[in-house]
Each structure stands twice: as C-alpha cells, then as structure tokens.
PDB file of C-alpha atoms in Angstrom:
ATOM      1  CA  UNK M 277       0.000   0.000   0.000  1.00  0.00           C
ATOM      2  CA  UNK M 278       1.325   3.438  -0.934  1.00  0.00           C
ATOM      3  CA  UNK M 279       1.781   5.835   1.972  1.00  0.00           C
ATOM      4  CA  UNK M 280       2.610   9.533   1.936  1.00  0.00           C
ATOM      5  CA  UNK M 281       2.355   9.836   5.716  1.00  0.00           C
ATOM      6  CA  UNK M 282       5.535  11.162   7.277  1.00  0.00           C
ATOM      7  CA  UNK M 283       6.982   9.474  10.381  1.00  0.00           C
ATOM      8  CA  UNK M 284       6.299  11.179  13.701  1.00  0.00           C
ATOM      9  CA  UNK M 285      10.001  11.750  14.308  1.00  0.00           C
ATOM     10  CA  UNK M 286      11.154  13.690  11.251  1.00  0.00           C
ATOM     11  CA  UNK M 287      14.606  14.613  12.559  1.00  0.00           C
ATOM     12  CA  UNK M 288      16.547  11.679  11.011  1.00  0.00           C
ATOM     13  CA  UNK M 289      14.753  12.082   7.671  1.00  0.00           C
ATOM     14  CA  UNK M 290      15.301  15.843   7.603  1.00  0.00           C
ATOM     15  CA  UNK M 291      18.977  15.371   8.507  1.00  0.00           C
ATOM     16  CA  UNK M 292      19.458  12.932   5.607  1.00  0.00           C
ATOM     17  CA  UNK M 293      17.559  15.191   3.232  1.00  0.00           C
ATOM     18  CA  UNK M 294      19.707  18.132   4.294  1.00  0.00           C
ATOM     19  CA  UNK M 295      22.949  16.331   3.497  1.00  0.00           C
ATOM     20  CA  UNK M 296      21.711  15.117   0.119  1.00  0.00           C
ATOM     21  CA  UNK M 297      20.184  18.475  -0.828  1.00  0.00           C
ATOM     22  CA  UNK M 298      23.328  20.316   0.210  1.00  0.00           C
ATOM     23  CA  UNK M 299      25.453  18.088  -2.022  1.00  0.00           C
ATOM     24  CA  UNK M 300      23.170  18.628  -5.023  1.00  0.00           C
ATOM     25  CA  UNK M 301      22.835  22.387  -4.770  1.00  0.00           C
ATOM     26  CA  UNK M 302      26.488  23.035  -3.934  1.00  0.00           C
ATOM     27  CA  UNK M 303      27.512  21.183  -7.065  1.00  0.00           C
ATOM     28  CA  UNK M 304      24.885  22.634  -9.385  1.00  0.00           C
ATOM     29  CA  UNK M 305      25.451  26.193  -8.145  1.00  0.00           C
ATOM     30  CA  UNK M 306      29.234  25.923  -7.921  1.00  0.00           C
ATOM     31  CA  UNK M 307      31.546  28.340  -9.707  1.00  0.00           C
ATOM     32  CA  UNK M 308      32.828  25.389 -11.732  1.00  0.00           C
ATOM     33  CA  UNK M 309      29.455  25.131 -13.514  1.00  0.00           C
ATOM     34  CA  UNK M 310      29.602  28.830 -14.397  1.00  0.00           C
ATOM     35  CA  UNK M 311      25.907  29.557 -14.059  1.00  0.00           C
ATOM     36  CA  UNK M 312      24.576  26.731 -16.270  1.00  0.00           C
ATOM     37  CA  UNK M 313      24.049  28.767 -19.425  1.00  0.00           C
ATOM     38  CA  UNK M 314      22.439  26.824 -22.311  1.00  0.00           C
ATOM     39  CA  UNK M 315      24.968  25.899 -24.974  1.00  0.00           C
ATOM     40  CA  UNK M 316      27.987  25.896 -22.640  1.00  0.00           C
ATOM     41  CA  UNK M 317      30.158  22.917 -21.652  1.00  0.00           C
ATOM     42  CA  UNK M 318      29.163  23.524 -18.030  1.00  0.00           C
ATOM     43  CA  UNK M 319      25.464  23.164 -18.893  1.00  0.00           C
ATOM     44  CA  UNK M 320      26.292  19.780 -20.411  1.00  0.00           C
ATOM     45  CA  UNK M 321      28.032  18.795 -17.182  1.00  0.00           C
ATOM     46  CA  UNK M 322      24.913  19.749 -15.226  1.00  0.00           C
ATOM     47  CA  UNK M 323      22.764  17.671 -17.588  1.00  0.00           C
ATOM     48  CA  UNK M 324      25.044  14.647 -17.211  1.00  0.00           C
ATOM     49  CA  UNK M 325      24.882  15.031 -13.440  1.00  0.00           C
ATOM     50  CA  UNK M 326      21.083  14.881 -13.584  1.00  0.00           C
ATOM     51  CA  UNK M 327      21.212  11.843 -15.860  1.00  0.00           C
ATOM     52  CA  UNK M 328      23.482  10.012 -13.429  1.00  0.00           C
ATOM     53  CA  UNK M 329      21.122  10.818 -10.557  1.00  0.00           C
ATOM     54  CA  UNK M 330      18.108   9.598 -12.545  1.00  0.00           C
ATOM     55  CA  UNK M 331      19.966   6.416 -13.424  1.00  0.00           C
ATOM     56  CA  UNK M 332      21.003   5.800  -9.817  1.00  0.00           C
ATOM     57  CA  UNK M 333      17.349   6.123  -8.730  1.00  0.00           C
ATOM     58  CA  UNK M 334      16.300   3.542 -11.307  1.00  0.00           C
ATOM     59  CA  UNK M 335      14.123   5.898 -13.341  1.00  0.00           C
ATOM     60  CA  UNK M 336      13.057   4.600 -16.732  1.00  0.00           C
ATOM     61  CA  UNK M 337      13.795   6.522 -19.924  1.00  0.00           C
ATOM     62  CA  UNK M 338      11.408   6.990 -22.836  1.00  0.00           C
ATOM     63  CA  UNK M 339      12.168   5.410 -26.203  1.00  0.00           C
ATOM     64  CA  UNK M 340      11.973   8.886 -27.760  1.00  0.00           C
ATOM     65  CA  UNK M 341      14.863  10.139 -25.619  1.00  0.00           C
ATOM     66  CA  UNK M 342      18.545   9.256 -25.686  1.00  0.00           C
ATOM     67  CA  UNK M 343      19.412   7.910 -22.239  1.00  0.00           C
ATOM     68  CA  UNK M 344      17.148  10.518 -20.563  1.00  0.00           C
ATOM     69  CA  UNK M 345      18.343  13.294 -22.896  1.00  0.00           C
ATOM     70  CA  UNK M 346      15.687  15.064 -24.965  1.00  0.00           C
ATOM     71  CA  UNK M 347      17.574  17.208 -27.471  1.00  0.00           C
ATOM     72  CA  UNK M 348      16.242  20.780 -27.511  1.00  0.00           C
ATOM     73  CA  UNK M 349      17.330  23.614 -29.825  1.00  0.00           C
ATOM     74  CA  UNK M 350      17.475  26.776 -27.702  1.00  0.00           C
ATOM     75  CA  UNK M 351      17.522  30.195 -29.336  1.00  0.00           C
ATOM     76  CA  UNK M 352      19.739  32.700 -27.536  1.00  0.00           C
ATOM     77  CA  UNK M 353      19.000  36.356 -28.139  1.00  0.00           C
ATOM     78  CA  UNK M 354      21.070  39.393 -27.270  1.00  0.00           C
ATOM     79  CA  UNK M 355      20.630  43.020 -28.234  1.00  0.00           C
ATOM     80  CA  UNK M 356      22.961  42.469 -31.185  1.00  0.00           C
ATOM     81  CA  UNK M 357      22.754  38.793 -32.150  1.00  0.00           C
ATOM     82  CA  UNK M 358      20.707  35.612 -32.362  1.00  0.00           C
ATOM     83  CA  UNK M 359      21.948  32.037 -32.397  1.00  0.00           C
ATOM     84  CA  UNK M 360      20.591  28.557 -31.787  1.00  0.00           C
ATOM     85  CA  UNK M 361      22.454  26.153 -29.512  1.00  0.00           C
ATOM     86  CA  UNK M 362      21.962  22.449 -28.875  1.00  0.00           C
ATOM     87  CA  UNK M 363      20.728  21.667 -25.355  1.00  0.00           C
ATOM     88  CA  UNK M 364      18.837  18.950 -23.510  1.00  0.00           C
ATOM     89  CA  UNK M 365      15.857  18.481 -21.300  1.00  0.00           C
ATOM     90  CA  UNK M 366      16.509  15.598 -18.925  1.00  0.00           C
ATOM     91  CA  UNK M 367      13.486  13.289 -18.692  1.00  0.00           C
ATOM     92  CA  UNK M 368      12.774  10.079 -16.793  1.00  0.00           C
ATOM     93  CA  UNK M 369       9.765   8.386 -15.287  1.00  0.00           C
ATOM     94  CA  UNK M 370       8.502   5.901 -12.739  1.00  0.00           C
ATOM     95  CA  UNK M 371       5.647   3.685 -13.864  1.00  0.00           C
ATOM     96  CA  UNK M 372       2.674   3.583 -11.528  1.00  0.00           C
ATOM     97  CA  UNK M 373       1.965   0.434  -9.535  1.00  0.00           C
ATOM     98  CA  UNK M 374      -1.740   0.278 -10.448  1.00  0.00           C
ATOM     99  CA  UNK M 375      -2.429  -1.583 -13.700  1.00  0.00           C
ATOM    100  CA  UNK M 376      -5.076   0.954 -14.757  1.00  0.00           C
ATOM    101  CA  UNK M 377      -3.975   4.207 -13.108  1.00  0.00           C
ATOM    102  CA  UNK M 378      -0.411   3.863 -14.428  1.00  0.00           C
ATOM    103  CA  UNK M 379      -1.708   5.135 -17.778  1.00  0.00           C
ATOM    104  CA  UNK M 380      -2.194   8.544 -16.122  1.00  0.00           C
ATOM    105  CA  UNK M 381       0.893  10.741 -15.732  1.00  0.00           C
ATOM    106  CA  UNK M 382       1.842  13.487 -13.326  1.00  0.00           C
ATOM    107  CA  UNK M 383       4.787  15.694 -14.313  1.00  0.00           C
ATOM    108  CA  UNK M 384       7.237  16.985 -11.716  1.00  0.00           C
ATOM    109  CA  UNK M 385       9.303  19.725 -13.295  1.00  0.00           C
ATOM    110  CA  UNK M 386      12.065  22.233 -12.576  1.00  0.00           C
ATOM    111  CA  UNK M 387      14.384  24.149 -14.881  1.00  0.00           C
ATOM    112  CA  UNK M 388      18.111  23.641 -14.406  1.00  0.00           C
ATOM    113  CA  UNK M 389      19.448  26.448 -16.609  1.00  0.00           C
ATOM    114  CA  UNK M 390      20.463  29.895 -15.402  1.00  0.00           C
ATOM    115  CA  UNK M 391      22.194  32.999 -16.754  1.00  0.00           C
ATOM    116  CA  UNK M 392      25.815  31.903 -17.024  1.00  0.00           C
ATOM    117  CA  UNK M 393      28.696  34.377 -16.868  1.00  0.00           C
ATOM    118  CA  UNK M 394      27.963  38.077 -17.384  1.00  0.00           C
ATOM    119  CA  UNK M 395      31.079  40.259 -17.052  1.00  0.00           C
ATOM    120  CA  UNK M 396      30.684  43.513 -15.159  1.00  0.00           C
ATOM    121  CA  UNK M 397      31.773  46.201 -17.612  1.00  0.00           C
ATOM    122  CA  UNK M 398      32.180  48.722 -14.786  1.00  0.00           C
ATOM    123  CA  UNK M 399      34.123  46.688 -12.255  1.00  0.00           C
ATOM    124  CA  UNK M 400      36.269  44.070 -13.970  1.00  0.00           C
ATOM    125  CA  UNK M 401      37.273  42.540 -10.617  1.00  0.00           C
ATOM    126  CA  UNK M 402      33.722  41.776  -9.487  1.00  0.00           C
ATOM    127  CA  UNK M 403      32.101  38.330  -9.475  1.00  0.00           C
ATOM    128  CA  UNK M 404      30.641  37.626 -12.917  1.00  0.00           C
ATOM    129  CA  UNK M 405      29.206  34.115 -12.343  1.00  0.00           C
ATOM    130  CA  UNK M 406      25.437  33.972 -11.891  1.00  0.00           C
ATOM    131  CA  UNK M 407      25.363  30.698  -9.948  1.00  0.00           C
ATOM    132  CA  UNK M 408      21.570  30.304  -9.652  1.00  0.00           C
ATOM    133  CA  UNK M 409      21.331  28.557  -6.280  1.00  0.00           C
ATOM    134  CA  UNK M 410      17.871  29.871  -5.457  1.00  0.00           C
ATOM    135  CA  UNK M 411      16.884  30.181  -9.120  1.00  0.00           C
ATOM    136  CA  UNK M 412      16.641  27.360  -9.724  1.00  0.00           C
ATOM    137  CA  UNK M 413      19.059  25.189  -7.799  1.00  0.00           C
ATOM    138  CA  UNK M 414      16.431  24.785  -5.086  1.00  0.00           C
ATOM    139  CA  UNK M 415      13.836  23.592  -7.570  1.00  0.00           C
ATOM    140  CA  UNK M 416      16.059  21.059  -9.300  1.00  0.00           C
ATOM    141  CA  UNK M 417      17.299  19.786  -5.926  1.00  0.00           C
ATOM    142  CA  UNK M 418      13.686  19.258  -4.825  1.00  0.00           C
ATOM    143  CA  UNK M 419      13.031  17.384  -8.078  1.00  0.00           C
ATOM    144  CA  UNK M 420      15.940  15.033  -7.362  1.00  0.00           C
ATOM    145  CA  UNK M 421      14.743  14.511  -3.791  1.00  0.00           C
ATOM    146  CA  UNK M 422      11.257  13.594  -5.024  1.00  0.00           C
ATOM    147  CA  UNK M 423      12.620  11.237  -7.681  1.00  0.00           C
ATOM    148  CA  UNK M 424      14.654   9.331  -5.115  1.00  0.00           C
ATOM    149  CA  UNK M 425      11.767   9.022  -2.673  1.00  0.00           C
ATOM    150  CA  UNK M 426       9.298   7.923  -5.362  1.00  0.00           C
ATOM    151  CA  UNK M 427      11.777   5.270  -6.493  1.00  0.00           C
ATOM    152  CA  UNK M 428      11.478   3.725  -3.019  1.00  0.00           C
ATOM    153  CA  UNK M 429       7.725   4.293  -2.635  1.00  0.00           C
ATOM    154  CA  UNK M 430       6.128   3.599  -6.006  1.00  0.00           C
ATOM    155  CA  UNK M 431       2.967   5.663  -6.625  1.00  0.00           C
ATOM    156  CA  UNK M 432      -0.312   4.383  -8.059  1.00  0.00           C
ATOM    157  CA  UNK M 433      -0.041   6.677 -11.081  1.00  0.00           C
ATOM    158  CA  UNK M 434       3.024   7.194 -13.240  1.00  0.00           C
ATOM    159  CA  UNK M 435       5.291  10.174 -12.583  1.00  0.00           C
ATOM    160  CA  UNK M 436       7.458  11.961 -15.155  1.00  0.00           C
ATOM    161  CA  UNK M 437      10.501  13.848 -13.865  1.00  0.00           C
ATOM    162  CA  UNK M 438      11.373  16.719 -16.187  1.00  0.00           C
ATOM    163  CA  UNK M 439      14.417  18.974 -15.821  1.00  0.00           C
ATOM    164  CA  UNK M 440      13.988  21.672 -18.446  1.00  0.00           C
ATOM    165  CA  UNK M 441      16.507  23.803 -20.265  1.00  0.00           C
ATOM    166  CA  UNK M 442      15.941  27.249 -21.731  1.00  0.00           C
ATOM    167  CA  UNK M 443      13.513  28.564 -19.111  1.00  0.00           C
ATOM    168  CA  UNK M 444      15.452  31.786 -18.709  1.00  0.00           C
ATOM    169  CA  UNK M 445      15.288  32.162 -22.502  1.00  0.00           C
ATOM    170  CA  UNK M 446      11.486  32.052 -22.611  1.00  0.00           C
ATOM    171  CA  UNK M 447      10.422  28.593 -21.391  1.00  0.00           C
ATOM    172  CA  UNK M 448      11.823  26.973 -24.531  1.00  0.00           C
ATOM    173  CA  UNK M 449      12.537  23.583 -22.942  1.00  0.00           C
ATOM    174  CA  UNK M 450       9.032  23.097 -21.555  1.00  0.00           C
ATOM    175  CA  UNK M 451       7.499  24.302 -24.811  1.00  0.00           C
ATOM    176  CA  UNK M 452       9.581  21.773 -26.747  1.00  0.00           C
ATOM    177  CA  UNK M 453       8.653  18.971 -24.336  1.00  0.00           C
ATOM    178  CA  UNK M 454       4.919  19.479 -24.738  1.00  0.00           C
ATOM    179  CA  UNK M 455       5.259  19.669 -28.535  1.00  0.00           C
ATOM    180  CA  UNK M 456       7.361  16.477 -28.613  1.00  0.00           C
ATOM    181  CA  UNK M 457       5.707  14.821 -25.636  1.00  0.00           C
ATOM    182  CA  UNK M 458       6.730  11.165 -25.111  1.00  0.00           C
ATOM    183  CA  UNK M 459       3.208  10.311 -23.869  1.00  0.00           C
ATOM    184  CA  UNK M 460      -0.222  11.453 -25.111  1.00  0.00           C
ATOM    185  CA  UNK M 461      -0.695  14.993 -23.821  1.00  0.00           C
ATOM    186  CA  UNK M 462      -4.176  14.173 -22.528  1.00  0.00           C
ATOM    187  CA  UNK M 463      -2.713  11.391 -20.367  1.00  0.00           C
ATOM    188  CA  UNK M 464      -0.930  14.050 -18.273  1.00  0.00           C
ATOM    189  CA  UNK M 465      -3.363  14.919 -15.500  1.00  0.00           C
ATOM    190  CA  UNK M 466      -1.287  17.366 -13.457  1.00  0.00           C
ATOM    191  CA  UNK M 467       1.989  19.313 -13.384  1.00  0.00           C
ATOM    192  CA  UNK M 468       3.915  20.452 -10.305  1.00  0.00           C
ATOM    193  CA  UNK M 469       6.556  22.918 -11.397  1.00  0.00           C
ATOM    194  CA  UNK M 470       9.209  23.977  -8.884  1.00  0.00           C
ATOM    195  CA  UNK M 471      10.736  27.409  -9.422  1.00  0.00           C
ATOM    196  CA  UNK M 472      11.482  30.561  -7.476  1.00  0.00           C
ATOM    197  CA  UNK M 473      13.778  33.477  -6.929  1.00  0.00           C
ATOM    198  CA  UNK M 474      14.575  33.134  -3.252  1.00  0.00           C
ATOM    199  CA  UNK M 475      12.962  33.202   0.161  1.00  0.00           C
ATOM    200  CA  UNK M 476      12.283  35.614   2.998  1.00  0.00           C
ATOM    201  CA  UNK M 477       9.980  33.397   5.072  1.00  0.00           C
ATOM    202  CA  UNK M 478      11.250  29.940   5.984  1.00  0.00           C
ATOM    203  CA  UNK M 479       8.037  28.960   7.783  1.00  0.00           C
ATOM    204  CA  UNK M 480       6.178  28.417   4.525  1.00  0.00           C
ATOM    205  CA  UNK M 481       6.204  27.673   0.832  1.00  0.00           C
ATOM    206  CA  UNK M 482       4.164  29.463  -1.827  1.00  0.00           C
ATOM    207  CA  UNK M 483       1.991  27.928  -4.532  1.00  0.00           C
ATOM    208  CA  UNK M 484       1.180  29.711  -7.781  1.00  0.00           C
ATOM    209  CA  UNK M 485      -1.939  28.832  -9.764  1.00  0.00           C
ATOM    210  CA  UNK M 486      -3.613  26.853  -6.997  1.00  0.00           C
ATOM    211  CA  UNK M 487      -6.690  29.086  -6.858  1.00  0.00           C
ATOM    212  CA  UNK M 488      -7.624  27.948 -10.373  1.00  0.00           C
ATOM    213  CA  UNK M 489      -7.837  24.231  -9.525  1.00  0.00           C
ATOM    214  CA  UNK M 490     -10.216  21.838  -7.733  1.00  0.00           C
ATOM    215  CA  UNK M 491      -8.715  19.113  -5.540  1.00  0.00           C
ATOM    216  CA  UNK M 492     -10.621  16.191  -4.026  1.00  0.00           C
ATOM    217  CA  UNK M 493      -8.459  16.516  -0.927  1.00  0.00           C
ATOM    218  CA  UNK M 494      -6.168  19.491  -0.485  1.00  0.00           C
ATOM    219  CA  UNK M 495      -2.697  18.032   0.191  1.00  0.00           C
ATOM    220  CA  UNK M 496      -1.353  21.345   1.526  1.00  0.00           C
ATOM    221  CA  UNK M 497      -4.182  22.531   3.732  1.00  0.00           C
ATOM    222  CA  UNK M 498      -2.580  23.905   6.885  1.00  0.00           C
ATOM    223  CA  UNK M 499       0.794  22.349   7.714  1.00  0.00           C
ATOM    224  CA  UNK M 500       2.096  19.303   5.901  1.00  0.00           C
ATOM    225  CA  UNK M 501       4.350  16.669   7.425  1.00  0.00           C
ATOM    226  CA  UNK M 502       7.555  18.649   7.106  1.00  0.00           C
ATOM    227  CA  UNK M 503       6.077  21.339   9.356  1.00  0.00           C
ATOM    228  CA  UNK M 504       5.840  24.031   6.690  1.00  0.00           C
ATOM    229  CA  UNK M 505       2.770  26.140   5.984  1.00  0.00           C
ATOM    230  CA  UNK M 506       1.564  26.217   2.370  1.00  0.00           C
ATOM    231  CA  UNK M 507      -0.071  29.361   1.014  1.00  0.00           C
ATOM    232  CA  UNK M 508      -1.029  30.708  -2.423  1.00  0.00           C
ATOM    233  CA  UNK M 509       1.116  33.414  -3.995  1.00  0.00           C
ATOM    234  CA  UNK M 510       0.216  36.845  -2.560  1.00  0.00           C
ATOM    235  CA  UNK M 511      -2.586  38.397  -4.619  1.00  0.00           C
ATOM    236  CA  UNK M 512      -0.394  41.191  -5.973  1.00  0.00           C
ATOM    237  CA  UNK M 513       2.211  38.638  -7.122  1.00  0.00           C
ATOM    238  CA  UNK M 514      -0.100  36.125  -8.815  1.00  0.00           C
ATOM    239  CA  UNK M 515       1.282  37.270 -12.175  1.00  0.00           C
ATOM    240  CA  UNK M 516       4.549  35.477 -11.406  1.00  0.00           C
ATOM    241  CA  UNK M 517       2.859  32.159 -12.168  1.00  0.00           C
ATOM    242  CA  UNK M 518       2.665  33.136 -15.831  1.00  0.00           C
ATOM    243  CA  UNK M 519       6.405  33.789 -15.996  1.00  0.00           C
ATOM    244  CA  UNK M 520       7.535  30.189 -15.518  1.00  0.00           C
ATOM    245  CA  UNK M 521       7.384  26.780 -17.185  1.00  0.00           C
ATOM    246  CA  UNK M 522       4.014  25.773 -15.699  1.00  0.00           C
ATOM    247  CA  UNK M 523       2.136  28.237 -17.890  1.00  0.00           C
ATOM    248  CA  UNK M 524       3.105  26.227 -20.991  1.00  0.00           C
ATOM    249  CA  UNK M 525       1.107  23.278 -19.648  1.00  0.00           C
ATOM    250  CA  UNK M 526      -1.766  25.385 -18.325  1.00  0.00           C
ATOM    251  CA  UNK M 527      -2.284  26.904 -21.751  1.00  0.00           C
ATOM    252  CA  UNK M 528      -2.593  23.373 -23.145  1.00  0.00           C
ATOM    253  CA  UNK M 529      -5.385  22.689 -20.638  1.00  0.00           C
ATOM    254  CA  UNK M 530      -3.356  20.656 -18.129  1.00  0.00           C
ATOM    255  CA  UNK M 531      -3.933  21.655 -14.466  1.00  0.00           C
ATOM    256  CA  UNK M 532      -0.578  23.051 -13.324  1.00  0.00           C
ATOM    257  CA  UNK M 533       0.886  24.828 -10.329  1.00  0.00           C
ATOM    258  CA  UNK M 534       4.269  26.227  -9.336  1.00  0.00           C
ATOM    259  CA  UNK M 535       5.829  25.540  -5.951  1.00  0.00           C
ATOM    260  CA  UNK M 536       8.177  28.290  -4.728  1.00  0.00           C
ATOM    261  CA  UNK M 537      10.252  28.978  -1.616  1.00  0.00           C
ATOM    262  CA  UNK M 538       8.539  31.083   1.038  1.00  0.00           C
ATOM    263  CA  UNK M 539       8.107  34.802   0.422  1.00  0.00           C
ATOM    264  CA  UNK M 540       5.590  37.434   1.455  1.00  0.00           C
ATOM    265  CA  UNK M 541       6.803  40.266  -0.760  1.00  0.00           C
ATOM    266  CA  UNK M 542       9.644  41.155  -3.095  1.00  0.00           C
ATOM    267  CA  UNK M 543      11.980  42.882  -0.668  1.00  0.00           C
ATOM    268  CA  UNK M 544      15.719  43.277  -0.180  1.00  0.00           C
ATOM    269  CA  UNK M 545      16.047  39.672   1.028  1.00  0.00           C
ATOM    270  CA  UNK M 546      14.848  38.571  -2.428  1.00  0.00           C
ATOM    271  CA  UNK M 547      16.385  41.318  -4.559  1.00  0.00           C
ATOM    272  CA  UNK M 548      19.808  40.740  -3.002  1.00  0.00           C
ATOM    273  CA  UNK M 549      20.050  37.396  -4.809  1.00  0.00           C
ATOM    274  CA  UNK M 550      17.602  37.104  -7.694  1.00  0.00           C
ATOM    275  CA  UNK M 551      19.435  37.153 -11.040  1.00  0.00           C
ATOM    276  CA  UNK M 552      22.619  38.311  -9.348  1.00  0.00           C
ATOM    277  CA  UNK M 553      26.095  36.806  -8.839  1.00  0.00           C
ATOM    278  CA  UNK M 554      25.313  36.684  -5.104  1.00  0.00           C
ATOM    279  CA  UNK M 555      22.861  33.803  -5.671  1.00  0.00           C
ATOM    280  CA  UNK M 556      25.283  31.187  -4.383  1.00  0.00           C
ATOM    281  CA  UNK M 557      24.996  28.137  -2.139  1.00  0.00           C
ATOM    282  CA  UNK M 558      27.284  29.648   0.459  1.00  0.00           C
ATOM    283  CA  UNK M 559      27.391  29.901   4.226  1.00  0.00           C
ATOM    284  CA  UNK M 560      24.373  32.219   4.302  1.00  0.00           C
ATOM    285  CA  UNK M 561      22.167  29.664   2.539  1.00  0.00           C
ATOM    286  CA  UNK M 562      19.536  27.989   4.747  1.00  0.00           C
ATOM    287  CA  UNK M 563      20.120  24.288   4.096  1.00  0.00           C
ATOM    288  CA  UNK M 564      17.740  23.170   6.843  1.00  0.00           C
ATOM    289  CA  UNK M 565      14.936  25.037   5.110  1.00  0.00           C
ATOM    290  CA  UNK M 566      15.982  23.554   1.774  1.00  0.00           C
ATOM    291  CA  UNK M 567      15.605  20.045   3.235  1.00  0.00           C
ATOM    292  CA  UNK M 568      12.084  20.772   4.492  1.00  0.00           C
ATOM    293  CA  UNK M 569      11.210  22.435   1.182  1.00  0.00           C
ATOM    294  CA  UNK M 570      12.308  19.307  -0.699  1.00  0.00           C
ATOM    295  CA  UNK M 571      10.352  16.976   1.574  1.00  0.00           C
ATOM    296  CA  UNK M 572       7.263  19.171   1.292  1.00  0.00           C
ATOM    297  CA  UNK M 573       7.448  18.992  -2.503  1.00  0.00           C
ATOM    298  CA  UNK M 574       7.554  15.205  -2.347  1.00  0.00           C
ATOM    299  CA  UNK M 575       4.694  14.988   0.152  1.00  0.00           C
ATOM    300  CA  UNK M 576       2.460  17.118  -2.072  1.00  0.00           C
ATOM    301  CA  UNK M 577       3.411  15.105  -5.151  1.00  0.00           C
ATOM    302  CA  UNK M 578       2.808  11.793  -3.420  1.00  0.00           C
ATOM    303  CA  UNK M 579      -0.621  12.864  -2.195  1.00  0.00           C
ATOM    304  CA  UNK M 580      -1.723  13.905  -5.686  1.00  0.00           C
ATOM    305  CA  UNK M 581      -0.237  10.875  -7.482  1.00  0.00           C
ATOM    306  CA  UNK M 582      -2.229   8.594  -5.185  1.00  0.00           C
ATOM    307  CA  UNK M 583      -5.423  10.644  -4.825  1.00  0.00           C
ATOM    308  CA  UNK M 584      -8.843   9.156  -5.471  1.00  0.00           C
ATOM    309  CA  UNK M 585      -9.940  11.916  -7.837  1.00  0.00           C
ATOM    310  CA  UNK M 586      -7.863  13.874 -10.326  1.00  0.00           C
ATOM    311  CA  UNK M 587      -7.395  17.653  -9.995  1.00  0.00           C
ATOM    312  CA  UNK M 588      -9.449  19.730 -12.436  1.00  0.00           C
ATOM    313  CA  UNK M 589      -9.855  23.338 -13.507  1.00  0.00           C
ATOM    314  CA  UNK M 590     -12.465  25.369 -11.691  1.00  0.00           C
ATOM    315  CA  UNK M 591     -15.314  26.691 -13.798  1.00  0.00           C
ATOM    316  CA  UNK M 592     -14.468  30.268 -14.627  1.00  0.00           C
ATOM    317  CA  UNK M 593     -10.740  29.571 -14.781  1.00  0.00           C
ATOM    318  CA  UNK M 594      -8.872  31.003 -17.749  1.00  0.00           C
ATOM    319  CA  UNK M 595      -7.962  27.437 -18.693  1.00  0.00           C
ATOM    320  CA  UNK M 596     -11.272  25.647 -18.030  1.00  0.00           C
ATOM    321  CA  UNK M 597     -12.332  25.518 -21.687  1.00  0.00           C
ATOM    322  CA  UNK M 598      -8.866  24.321 -22.725  1.00  0.00           C
ATOM    323  CA  UNK M 599      -9.165  21.502 -20.195  1.00  0.00           C
ATOM    324  CA  UNK M 600     -12.548  20.469 -21.590  1.00  0.00           C
ATOM    325  CA  UNK M 601     -11.067  20.513 -25.084  1.00  0.00           C
ATOM    326  CA  UNK M 602      -8.035  18.440 -24.039  1.00  0.00           C
ATOM    327  CA  UNK M 603      -9.718  15.816 -21.875  1.00  0.00           C
ATOM    328  CA  UNK M 604     -13.169  15.827 -23.473  1.00  0.00           C
ATOM    329  CA  UNK M 605     -14.886  16.379 -20.136  1.00  0.00           C
TER     330      UNK M 605
END
C-alpha cells in the first residue's frame, strides 16, 4: 500500500535530506558550472549530473529520448545577435503500480538552466558568475529529492521527472517537451513545477496557480508533514505564475501549479540574490529550510499521485475551456 504519511520523528529524515540536498545544490550552483548557461560545456556537465542521478534512482527513460536526454534547440537572443544552440531536457519516469492508473501521468518539473557568466563592464574585478542557487538550484534539488523518494515508494499513477533547459530564454525547454511529448498529452493529468527566486519566510512555501484548480483533498491545507505552511502566492504577485514553465502546460489545458520557496513580498532579502552573482549556495544559505522544502514537494506530489480523484480546472478559470477541449470532459 502506498503511503505519503511522514513518520512522527522527522529529525533523522530531515537530517538525511539536508545532506543530500546540500550536495546537489552546492555542485549545481558551484563556480565550476559557471551559471549553467544553455549551450555551454558547463550546462552539459549539469545535464550529465542529472542523468546520473536519474539512473542511480532507477528511473526509466522513454524510447523517444537518448538515455534521458531530450535534445532541444534553444535560441539565444542578445541586443545584437541571435543564435541557436543544442541543449537537452533531462526526462525520466517511474511507472505507476496500479495496472489501470499507471496510464495517467503526473509531471514533476524544474528548470536547471540559469544565466551563465555576465562580465561587469564597470568593475572588472567583481564576481561575474550567476550561480543560480535559489533560481533554480532549489527547484532542481527538490526534483531530485522527489525522484529518489518515489523510487522507493512507487505511486499508483506514473510520474514523469522533467528537468527543463531554456527557461530563462522564454520557457523553450518546456514548450519543446509538450510539442514532442513522449506520452499522449491528454494522459498528463497534473503538473507540479518547482521554481522561485529566493525566500524571505522559511516557515512556509508558496503555490502559484492553486486558486484555479479543484482538488478532491487538499494536500497542503494547513501544515504538511515537514512542518511548513503552504499558502497561495500573494494576490499582488499572482502574475509570477505566468512567468515560468508551468504556464506552458496550463495553456494546453493541463492543471498546473508552481511551488516556490517562502516569500511574502519582493523585498531586499529577495532582490539581493535574484538574477545576481550573489545567488550562491554559500554559508548564508539555509540548508535546513531547503531540506524541508524538498520533503514538502515530495509529500504534495505523493498525495496527488495517489489521490482518489484527479485535480481539475475550476469553472471560470482562464484554462477551463482548454481543459474540456483536451480531456473531453
């Protein structure tokens, strides 16, 4: 029987998650990976790292991919030039344990690209590597955490794990995935994207797009097992949902949300790091919060993958008619 219930004593689990999450994010956001810019050798190293993690968890690969790699052409634009570079989404899946429900897929997604190296033309001695620990090292670390836990606790429905490229260049990786989807698009019943720009409240996580969707049982009502409160994006920041990968799926009619680290407003604690060279996994990074954030993402995912009734768009949602068109109901 599948269980998403957390043990009463979470300390050992959180301690293990902290060590694993710290290792992932310190590597992915290290100076050696030079900000994971699409088309760079360092981005390829990051992709290979994800592949090795997927393989170690025993994730299956689709026949339409090359050992988890889904080749994606990413167009890079500057004020003076345009070029297309060869990149990869990294895609794997775990087949559901139920003989009928396994034909339904949930997608867990996070982008692993960032901005790369941007020299400071004013101060040549300043740090020029945009490491992307919070954006989106936290999201991709949570994806890896969930993949490992699902590999040990097989869900009823199938789960696709999607690490996208080209998000910073206009969600190109997610757009390519849905256009070249390895499963029928209408077999995807839900998407949990994981993306953010930082945190200024470590007592909670934020969820974008949740107000548009019906759930048979709300898996994040009040506190979840990891002890973190779950709240929708603040009303004045709801627009942020449309600026990430999840919107690509929503516009196809697939119920989708974005999970983000805790924030109550865009203040100095956020602006200090977002899209800046200071966004590093250094001594000031809260690794204990990262561990709880990762576990919370898994707990939500597990609850939905094993729920009795699938999530659906609320009537009146911008995407309700698209959902009817996609699913025929």
